[in-house]
């Protein structure tokens, strides 16, 4: 089955053609990141305007690179939420129009499921159930138990800031730029992760919830006491902060995997690119003989291939008239 995926939930405009949920024939991602770097964060209006300009060229390139014509497509898949309303509308209304004109089924997809299914892409071996999935992105930090594609249970999430959001806010505070995750990762090189003993919120709680805003405040309060922030102290702040986030994410994910006897852990979302998180989660799960896999780096950030994959494994087309963008969609 060949599915054309469309993703426009945040600042990326992406279209992809994916065969049988795993074989990526094309995946085009156009980002307005450089515009947002100038403003230190995403301006929703700017993102949506850029997406309107990008969507048709991105779709044309995705089709031509896949060597498929509209007649070869079995269905369309589109992200309906969560995300920025103006951005979501660009993808949703384009997908609905194409489905109408080409007379194809259309599958509405929750962006968060897309981040999970990024782990199925370009993998000859599919993840094995039961598994625990950790979604760590700019807007979400969630743990999910999956017994199969259709049987799953949301275990917990963040009460306040998402992991990526905390990275972005602290990077901004330390003057490291946007997006914060890669900036913190770069700044942390050469720093001492024990320089500051920042709080690890909820780390000992026997639940699967997270909270990162207290950690963020602790970093800001301690940093404000420093007379000047030198390169060394910025590195120490960055690496100590990153370590606190990684410790919490790893502890909670392993706790869930052990409790539900997971065969695998799968990690998706922008923060899944973080090397420190990858290393610590791999080391800890190896000891426990639990397999861990991370979405391939090219599919950690927002992309349409993961949306097409999610649609293949949960193929529930809906009438065009009921498909609507929903900025506050959750699991
Ligand atoms: O999944 P994503 O591209 O978009 C959302 O759905 O939110 O995630 C973006 C987030 C940003 O907060 C960014 O700072 C974070 O992922 N991120 C990272 C890294 N690369 C991106 N966080 C930590 N380490 C990284 N290497
Ligand atoms: Zn995302």
Short mmCIF file of C-alpha atoms and ligand atoms in Angstrom, two decimals:
data_model
loop_
_atom_site.label_atom_id
_atom_site.label_comp_id
_atom_site.label_asym_id
_atom_site.label_seq_id
_atom_site.Cartn_x
_atom_site.Cartn_y
_atom_site.Cartn_z
CA UNK A 1 0.00 0.00 0.00
CA UNK A 2 1.40 3.40 -1.01
CA UNK A 3 0.46 6.36 1.20
CA UNK A 4 1.18 10.06 0.67
CA UNK A 5 1.70 11.69 4.08
CA UNK A 6 1.40 15.42 4.83
CA UNK A 7 2.72 17.10 8.00
CA UNK A 8 2.48 20.82 8.84
CA UNK A 9 1.88 20.93 12.60
CA UNK A 10 4.67 23.33 13.60
CA UNK A 11 7.25 25.10 11.43
CA UNK A 12 7.99 22.28 8.99
CA UNK A 13 6.15 21.63 5.73
CA UNK A 14 6.61 18.00 4.81
CA UNK A 15 5.27 15.46 2.31
CA UNK A 16 6.36 11.84 1.96
CA UNK A 17 5.49 8.74 0.00
CA UNK A 18 5.80 5.54 2.04
CA UNK A 19 5.17 1.96 0.97
CA UNK A 20 3.68 -0.51 3.45
CA UNK A 21 4.38 1.75 6.42
CA UNK A 22 8.14 1.21 6.39
CA UNK A 23 9.73 1.82 3.01
CA UNK A 24 10.30 5.55 2.51
CA UNK A 25 10.17 6.35 -1.20
CA UNK A 26 10.52 10.08 -0.58
CA UNK A 27 10.41 12.43 2.41
CA UNK A 28 10.69 16.15 1.73
CA UNK A 29 10.95 18.55 4.67
CA UNK A 30 10.99 22.31 4.21
CA UNK A 31 11.57 24.34 7.37
CA UNK A 32 11.18 28.01 8.17
CA UNK A 33 13.72 27.55 10.99
CA UNK A 34 16.11 30.24 9.74
CA UNK A 35 13.31 32.84 10.06
CA UNK A 36 12.56 31.70 13.63
CA UNK A 37 16.22 31.70 14.63
CA UNK A 38 16.18 35.46 14.07
CA UNK A 39 13.27 35.86 16.50
CA UNK A 40 14.48 33.23 19.01
CA UNK A 41 11.34 31.13 18.67
CA UNK A 42 8.45 30.30 16.38
CA UNK A 43 6.07 33.07 15.36
CA UNK A 44 2.92 31.09 14.37
CA UNK A 45 1.80 33.60 11.74
CA UNK A 46 5.22 33.51 10.05
CA UNK A 47 5.26 29.69 10.12
CA UNK A 48 1.82 29.40 8.48
CA UNK A 49 2.60 31.96 5.78
CA UNK A 50 5.76 30.09 4.84
CA UNK A 51 3.83 26.80 4.78
CA UNK A 52 1.26 28.18 2.36
CA UNK A 53 4.13 29.01 0.01
CA UNK A 54 5.92 25.69 0.51
CA UNK A 55 3.16 23.09 0.46
CA UNK A 56 2.67 22.68 -3.33
CA UNK A 57 6.39 22.57 -4.26
CA UNK A 58 7.02 20.14 -1.37
CA UNK A 59 4.19 17.86 -2.55
CA UNK A 60 5.39 17.97 -6.16
CA UNK A 61 8.95 17.07 -5.12
CA UNK A 62 7.79 14.24 -2.84
CA UNK A 63 5.79 12.71 -5.70
CA UNK A 64 8.50 13.10 -8.33
CA UNK A 65 11.26 11.72 -6.05
CA UNK A 66 9.12 8.67 -5.28
CA UNK A 67 8.50 8.06 -9.00
CA UNK A 68 4.80 7.77 -8.18
CA UNK A 69 1.87 9.51 -9.83
CA UNK A 70 -1.35 10.40 -8.03
CA UNK A 71 -2.98 7.35 -9.67
CA UNK A 72 -0.43 5.08 -7.88
CA UNK A 73 -1.41 6.31 -4.41
CA UNK A 74 -3.72 4.15 -2.29
CA UNK A 75 -4.46 6.85 0.28
CA UNK A 76 -3.50 10.15 1.85
CA UNK A 77 -2.58 10.70 5.52
CA UNK A 78 -2.49 14.07 7.24
CA UNK A 79 -1.58 15.39 10.69
CA UNK A 80 -4.71 16.91 12.25
CA UNK A 81 -3.10 17.88 15.61
CA UNK A 82 -1.73 18.74 18.07
CA UNK A 83 0.05 21.83 16.78
CA UNK A 84 -0.39 25.42 15.69
CA UNK A 85 -3.83 26.01 14.18
CA UNK A 86 -2.69 28.12 11.22
CA UNK A 87 -0.01 25.57 10.36
CA UNK A 88 -2.29 22.54 10.76
CA UNK A 89 -4.93 24.11 8.52
CA UNK A 90 -2.48 24.37 5.62
CA UNK A 91 -1.83 20.61 5.62
CA UNK A 92 -5.35 19.50 6.49
CA UNK A 93 -7.13 21.61 3.88
CA UNK A 94 -4.56 20.72 1.19
CA UNK A 95 -4.92 16.99 1.96
CA UNK A 96 -8.73 17.20 1.92
CA UNK A 97 -8.68 19.00 -1.43
CA UNK A 98 -6.33 16.42 -2.97
CA UNK A 99 -8.39 13.53 -1.58
CA UNK A 100 -11.49 15.05 -3.18
CA UNK A 101 -9.89 15.76 -6.54
CA UNK A 102 -8.01 12.44 -6.76
CA UNK A 103 -10.85 10.47 -5.17
CA UNK A 104 -8.63 8.81 -2.55
CA UNK A 105 -9.30 7.72 1.05
CA UNK A 106 -7.83 10.05 3.68
CA UNK A 107 -6.59 9.03 7.15
CA UNK A 108 -6.42 11.71 9.89
CA UNK A 109 -3.35 11.22 12.10
CA UNK A 110 -2.39 12.39 15.58
CA UNK A 111 1.12 13.89 15.31
CA UNK A 112 2.21 12.14 18.53
CA UNK A 113 1.50 8.72 17.02
CA UNK A 114 3.61 9.83 14.08
CA UNK A 115 6.61 10.29 16.39
CA UNK A 116 6.11 6.73 17.68
CA UNK A 117 5.83 5.25 14.19
CA UNK A 118 9.07 6.95 13.12
CA UNK A 119 10.57 3.86 14.78
CA UNK A 120 9.06 1.62 12.10
CA UNK A 121 10.61 3.59 9.22
CA UNK A 122 13.49 2.16 7.21
CA UNK A 123 13.67 -0.78 9.58
CA UNK A 124 13.60 -4.30 8.21
CA UNK A 125 12.76 -5.57 11.72
CA UNK A 126 9.63 -4.05 13.22
CA UNK A 127 9.59 -3.28 16.94
CA UNK A 128 8.22 -6.16 19.04
CA UNK A 129 5.23 -5.90 21.36
CA UNK A 130 4.68 -5.32 24.19
CA UNK A 131 6.69 -2.15 24.02
CA UNK A 132 7.03 1.14 25.85
CA UNK A 133 7.20 4.23 23.72
CA UNK A 134 8.64 7.51 24.91
CA UNK A 135 7.66 10.59 22.91
CA UNK A 136 9.93 13.53 23.70
CA UNK A 137 9.34 16.60 21.56
CA UNK A 138 8.99 20.35 21.83
CA UNK A 139 5.41 20.08 23.04
CA UNK A 140 5.17 16.60 24.59
CA UNK A 141 6.72 14.13 26.99
CA UNK A 142 4.62 10.97 27.08
CA UNK A 143 4.98 7.31 27.97
CA UNK A 144 2.73 4.80 26.23
CA UNK A 145 2.34 1.05 26.65
CA UNK A 146 1.62 -0.70 23.33
CA UNK A 147 0.48 -4.32 23.37
CA UNK A 148 -0.26 -4.18 19.65
CA UNK A 149 -0.95 -1.52 17.02
CA UNK A 150 -4.51 -1.25 18.23
CA UNK A 151 -4.21 -2.05 21.96
CA UNK A 152 -2.39 0.57 23.95
CA UNK A 153 -2.53 2.58 27.14
CA UNK A 154 -1.23 6.06 27.85
CA UNK A 155 0.81 5.81 31.06
CA UNK A 156 1.67 9.42 31.82
CA UNK A 157 3.03 12.71 30.61
CA UNK A 158 4.25 16.10 31.71
CA UNK A 159 2.27 18.34 34.04
CA UNK A 160 3.94 21.46 32.68
CA UNK A 161 6.86 21.95 30.28
CA UNK A 162 7.78 19.28 27.76
CA UNK A 163 11.41 18.09 27.70
CA UNK A 164 12.13 19.90 24.41
CA UNK A 165 10.42 23.05 25.67
CA UNK A 166 12.69 23.03 28.75
CA UNK A 167 15.74 22.68 26.47
CA UNK A 168 14.48 25.59 24.35
CA UNK A 169 13.78 27.86 27.34
CA UNK A 170 17.10 27.20 29.09
CA UNK A 171 19.04 27.62 25.83
CA UNK A 172 17.33 30.95 25.31
CA UNK A 173 18.09 32.01 28.88
CA UNK A 174 21.77 31.06 28.46
CA UNK A 175 21.89 32.95 25.15
CA UNK A 176 22.52 29.80 23.13
CA UNK A 177 19.88 30.31 20.44
CA UNK A 178 17.06 28.27 18.93
CA UNK A 179 16.30 25.37 18.75
CA UNK A 180 17.54 24.77 22.27
CA UNK A 181 18.19 21.03 22.28
CA UNK A 182 21.02 20.95 19.75
CA UNK A 183 22.38 24.24 21.20
CA UNK A 184 22.50 22.84 24.76
CA UNK A 185 24.02 19.62 23.47
CA UNK A 186 26.78 21.56 21.71
CA UNK A 187 27.42 23.88 24.67
CA UNK A 188 27.57 20.94 27.09
CA UNK A 189 30.70 19.54 25.45
CA UNK A 190 33.61 19.90 27.85
CA UNK A 191 31.34 20.83 30.76
CA UNK A 192 31.16 19.03 34.12
CA UNK A 193 27.79 17.32 34.56
CA UNK A 194 28.27 17.33 38.34
CA UNK A 195 29.00 21.06 38.52
CA UNK A 196 25.40 21.76 39.56
CA UNK A 197 23.15 19.31 41.35
CA UNK A 198 19.85 20.37 39.80
CA UNK A 199 16.56 18.83 40.95
CA UNK A 200 15.23 15.75 39.15
CA UNK A 201 11.48 16.39 39.55
CA UNK A 202 9.27 13.33 40.24
CA UNK A 203 12.20 10.96 39.70
CA UNK A 204 11.25 8.78 42.68
CA UNK A 205 7.48 8.95 42.16
CA UNK A 206 6.05 5.55 41.27
CA UNK A 207 4.08 6.95 38.37
CA UNK A 208 4.85 7.87 34.78
CA UNK A 209 4.39 11.61 35.05
CA UNK A 210 6.95 14.32 34.45
CA UNK A 211 7.43 17.93 35.47
CA UNK A 212 10.23 20.10 34.17
CA UNK A 213 9.25 23.64 35.10
CA UNK A 214 10.81 23.43 38.62
CA UNK A 215 14.08 22.29 37.09
CA UNK A 216 13.95 25.19 34.67
CA UNK A 217 13.37 27.66 37.52
CA UNK A 218 16.22 26.14 39.55
CA UNK A 219 18.65 26.60 36.64
CA UNK A 220 17.54 30.20 36.11
CA UNK A 221 17.74 31.08 39.84
CA UNK A 222 21.22 29.61 40.27
CA UNK A 223 22.50 31.14 37.03
CA UNK A 224 21.24 34.58 38.08
CA UNK A 225 23.46 34.39 41.20
CA UNK A 226 26.57 34.08 39.04
CA UNK A 227 28.25 37.47 38.49
CA UNK A 228 29.13 36.72 34.89
CA UNK A 229 28.44 33.67 32.80
CA UNK A 230 31.71 32.49 31.28
CA UNK A 231 32.04 29.91 28.53
CA UNK A 232 32.96 27.33 31.18
CA UNK A 233 30.03 28.12 33.45
CA UNK A 234 27.64 28.03 30.47
CA UNK A 235 28.99 24.57 29.57
CA UNK A 236 28.56 23.44 33.16
CA UNK A 237 25.00 24.77 33.31
CA UNK A 238 24.15 23.18 29.97
CA UNK A 239 25.54 19.74 30.75
CA UNK A 240 24.20 19.62 34.35
CA UNK A 241 20.74 20.63 33.13
CA UNK A 242 20.83 18.10 30.28
CA UNK A 243 21.92 15.38 32.72
CA UNK A 244 18.97 16.16 35.03
CA UNK A 245 16.48 15.81 32.14
CA UNK A 246 18.12 12.63 30.84
CA UNK A 247 18.17 11.04 34.32
CA UNK A 248 14.43 11.60 34.75
CA UNK A 249 13.52 10.39 31.24
CA UNK A 250 15.62 7.24 31.59
CA UNK A 251 14.42 6.36 35.10
CA UNK A 252 10.74 6.69 34.22
CA UNK A 253 11.03 4.87 30.90
CA UNK A 254 12.92 1.94 32.46
CA UNK A 255 10.45 1.84 35.35
CA UNK A 256 7.60 1.45 32.82
CA UNK A 257 9.48 -1.14 30.74
CA UNK A 258 10.18 -3.30 33.80
CA UNK A 259 6.67 -3.02 35.21
CA UNK A 260 5.01 -4.03 31.92
CA UNK A 261 7.74 -6.50 30.89
CA UNK A 262 8.33 -4.73 27.64
CA UNK A 263 10.33 -6.47 24.95
CA UNK A 264 11.38 -3.12 23.55
CA UNK A 265 11.55 0.59 24.22
CA UNK A 266 11.05 2.93 21.27
CA UNK A 267 11.86 6.63 21.44
CA UNK A 268 10.67 9.35 19.05
CA UNK A 269 10.42 13.14 18.82
CA UNK A 270 13.04 15.86 18.44
CA UNK A 271 14.70 15.17 21.82
CA UNK A 272 15.27 11.53 20.73
CA UNK A 273 18.20 12.95 18.75
CA UNK A 274 20.01 13.77 22.01
CA UNK A 275 23.20 11.73 22.28
CA UNK A 276 23.32 11.78 26.05
CA UNK A 277 19.75 10.42 26.24
CA UNK A 278 20.58 7.77 23.64
CA UNK A 279 23.72 6.66 25.46
CA UNK A 280 22.22 6.47 28.93
CA UNK A 281 19.00 4.76 27.88
CA UNK A 282 20.95 2.22 25.78
CA UNK A 283 23.37 1.47 28.62
CA UNK A 284 20.61 1.06 31.21
CA UNK A 285 18.31 -1.07 29.05
CA UNK A 286 21.19 -3.26 27.85
CA UNK A 287 21.89 -4.21 31.46
CA UNK A 288 18.25 -5.26 31.80
CA UNK A 289 18.26 -7.03 28.41
CA UNK A 290 15.53 -4.79 27.06
CA UNK A 291 16.02 -3.75 23.46
CA UNK A 292 15.89 -0.01 22.89
CA UNK A 293 15.57 1.74 19.56
CA UNK A 294 15.49 5.37 18.62
CA UNK A 295 13.82 6.82 15.57
CA UNK A 296 16.48 7.24 12.84
CA UNK A 297 17.95 10.74 13.21
CA UNK A 298 16.34 11.99 9.99
CA UNK A 299 12.90 11.01 11.37
CA UNK A 300 13.29 12.37 14.95
CA UNK A 301 12.14 15.86 14.01
CA UNK A 302 8.82 16.54 12.32
CA UNK A 303 8.39 14.77 8.97
CA UNK A 304 5.60 13.33 6.86
CA UNK A 305 7.05 9.83 6.47
CA UNK A 306 6.16 9.05 10.10
CA UNK A 307 2.59 10.25 9.44
CA UNK A 308 2.22 7.93 6.44
CA UNK A 309 3.59 5.04 8.54
CA UNK A 310 1.14 5.70 11.39
CA UNK A 311 -1.70 5.69 8.84
CA UNK A 312 -0.62 2.34 7.35
CA UNK A 313 -0.53 0.56 10.71
CA UNK A 314 -3.84 2.12 11.85
CA UNK A 315 -5.70 2.38 8.58
CA UNK A 316 -8.90 4.21 9.50
CA UNK A 317 -9.96 6.51 6.66
CA UNK A 318 -12.62 9.12 7.52
CA UNK A 319 -15.05 11.05 5.31
CA UNK A 320 -13.52 14.32 4.14
CA UNK A 321 -16.34 16.28 5.74
CA UNK A 322 -15.46 15.14 9.30
CA UNK A 323 -11.69 15.72 9.08
CA UNK A 324 -10.71 18.85 10.98
CA UNK A 325 -7.57 20.37 12.42
CA UNK A 326 -7.48 20.07 16.23
CA UNK A 327 -4.63 22.06 17.82
CA UNK A 328 -5.14 20.54 21.28
CA UNK A 329 -5.48 16.88 20.29
CA UNK A 330 -3.86 14.52 22.81
CA UNK A 331 -3.18 10.80 23.02
O1 LIG B 1 9.54 16.65 17.43
P1 LIG B 1 9.99 18.04 17.17
O2 LIG B 1 10.83 18.30 15.95
O3 LIG B 1 8.79 19.03 17.12
C1 LIG B 1 7.67 18.92 17.98
O4 LIG B 1 6.76 18.14 17.66
O5 LIG B 1 7.73 19.60 19.02
O6 LIG B 1 10.80 18.49 18.47
C2 LIG B 1 11.41 19.73 18.58
C3 LIG B 1 12.13 19.78 19.92
C4 LIG B 1 12.71 21.15 20.24
O7 LIG B 1 12.29 21.51 21.53
C5 LIG B 1 14.21 20.92 20.17
O8 LIG B 1 14.93 21.78 21.04
C6 LIG B 1 14.32 19.47 20.59
O9 LIG B 1 13.22 18.84 19.95
N1 LIG B 1 15.56 18.85 20.12
C7 LIG B 1 16.50 18.35 20.95
C8 LIG B 1 17.56 17.93 20.12
N2 LIG B 1 17.22 18.14 18.82
C9 LIG B 1 15.97 18.72 18.83
N3 LIG B 1 16.54 18.28 22.29
C10 LIG B 1 17.66 17.74 22.84
N4 LIG B 1 18.72 17.32 22.13
C11 LIG B 1 18.73 17.39 20.78
N5 LIG B 1 19.79 16.97 20.08
ZN1 LIG B 2 6.76 16.74 16.53
#
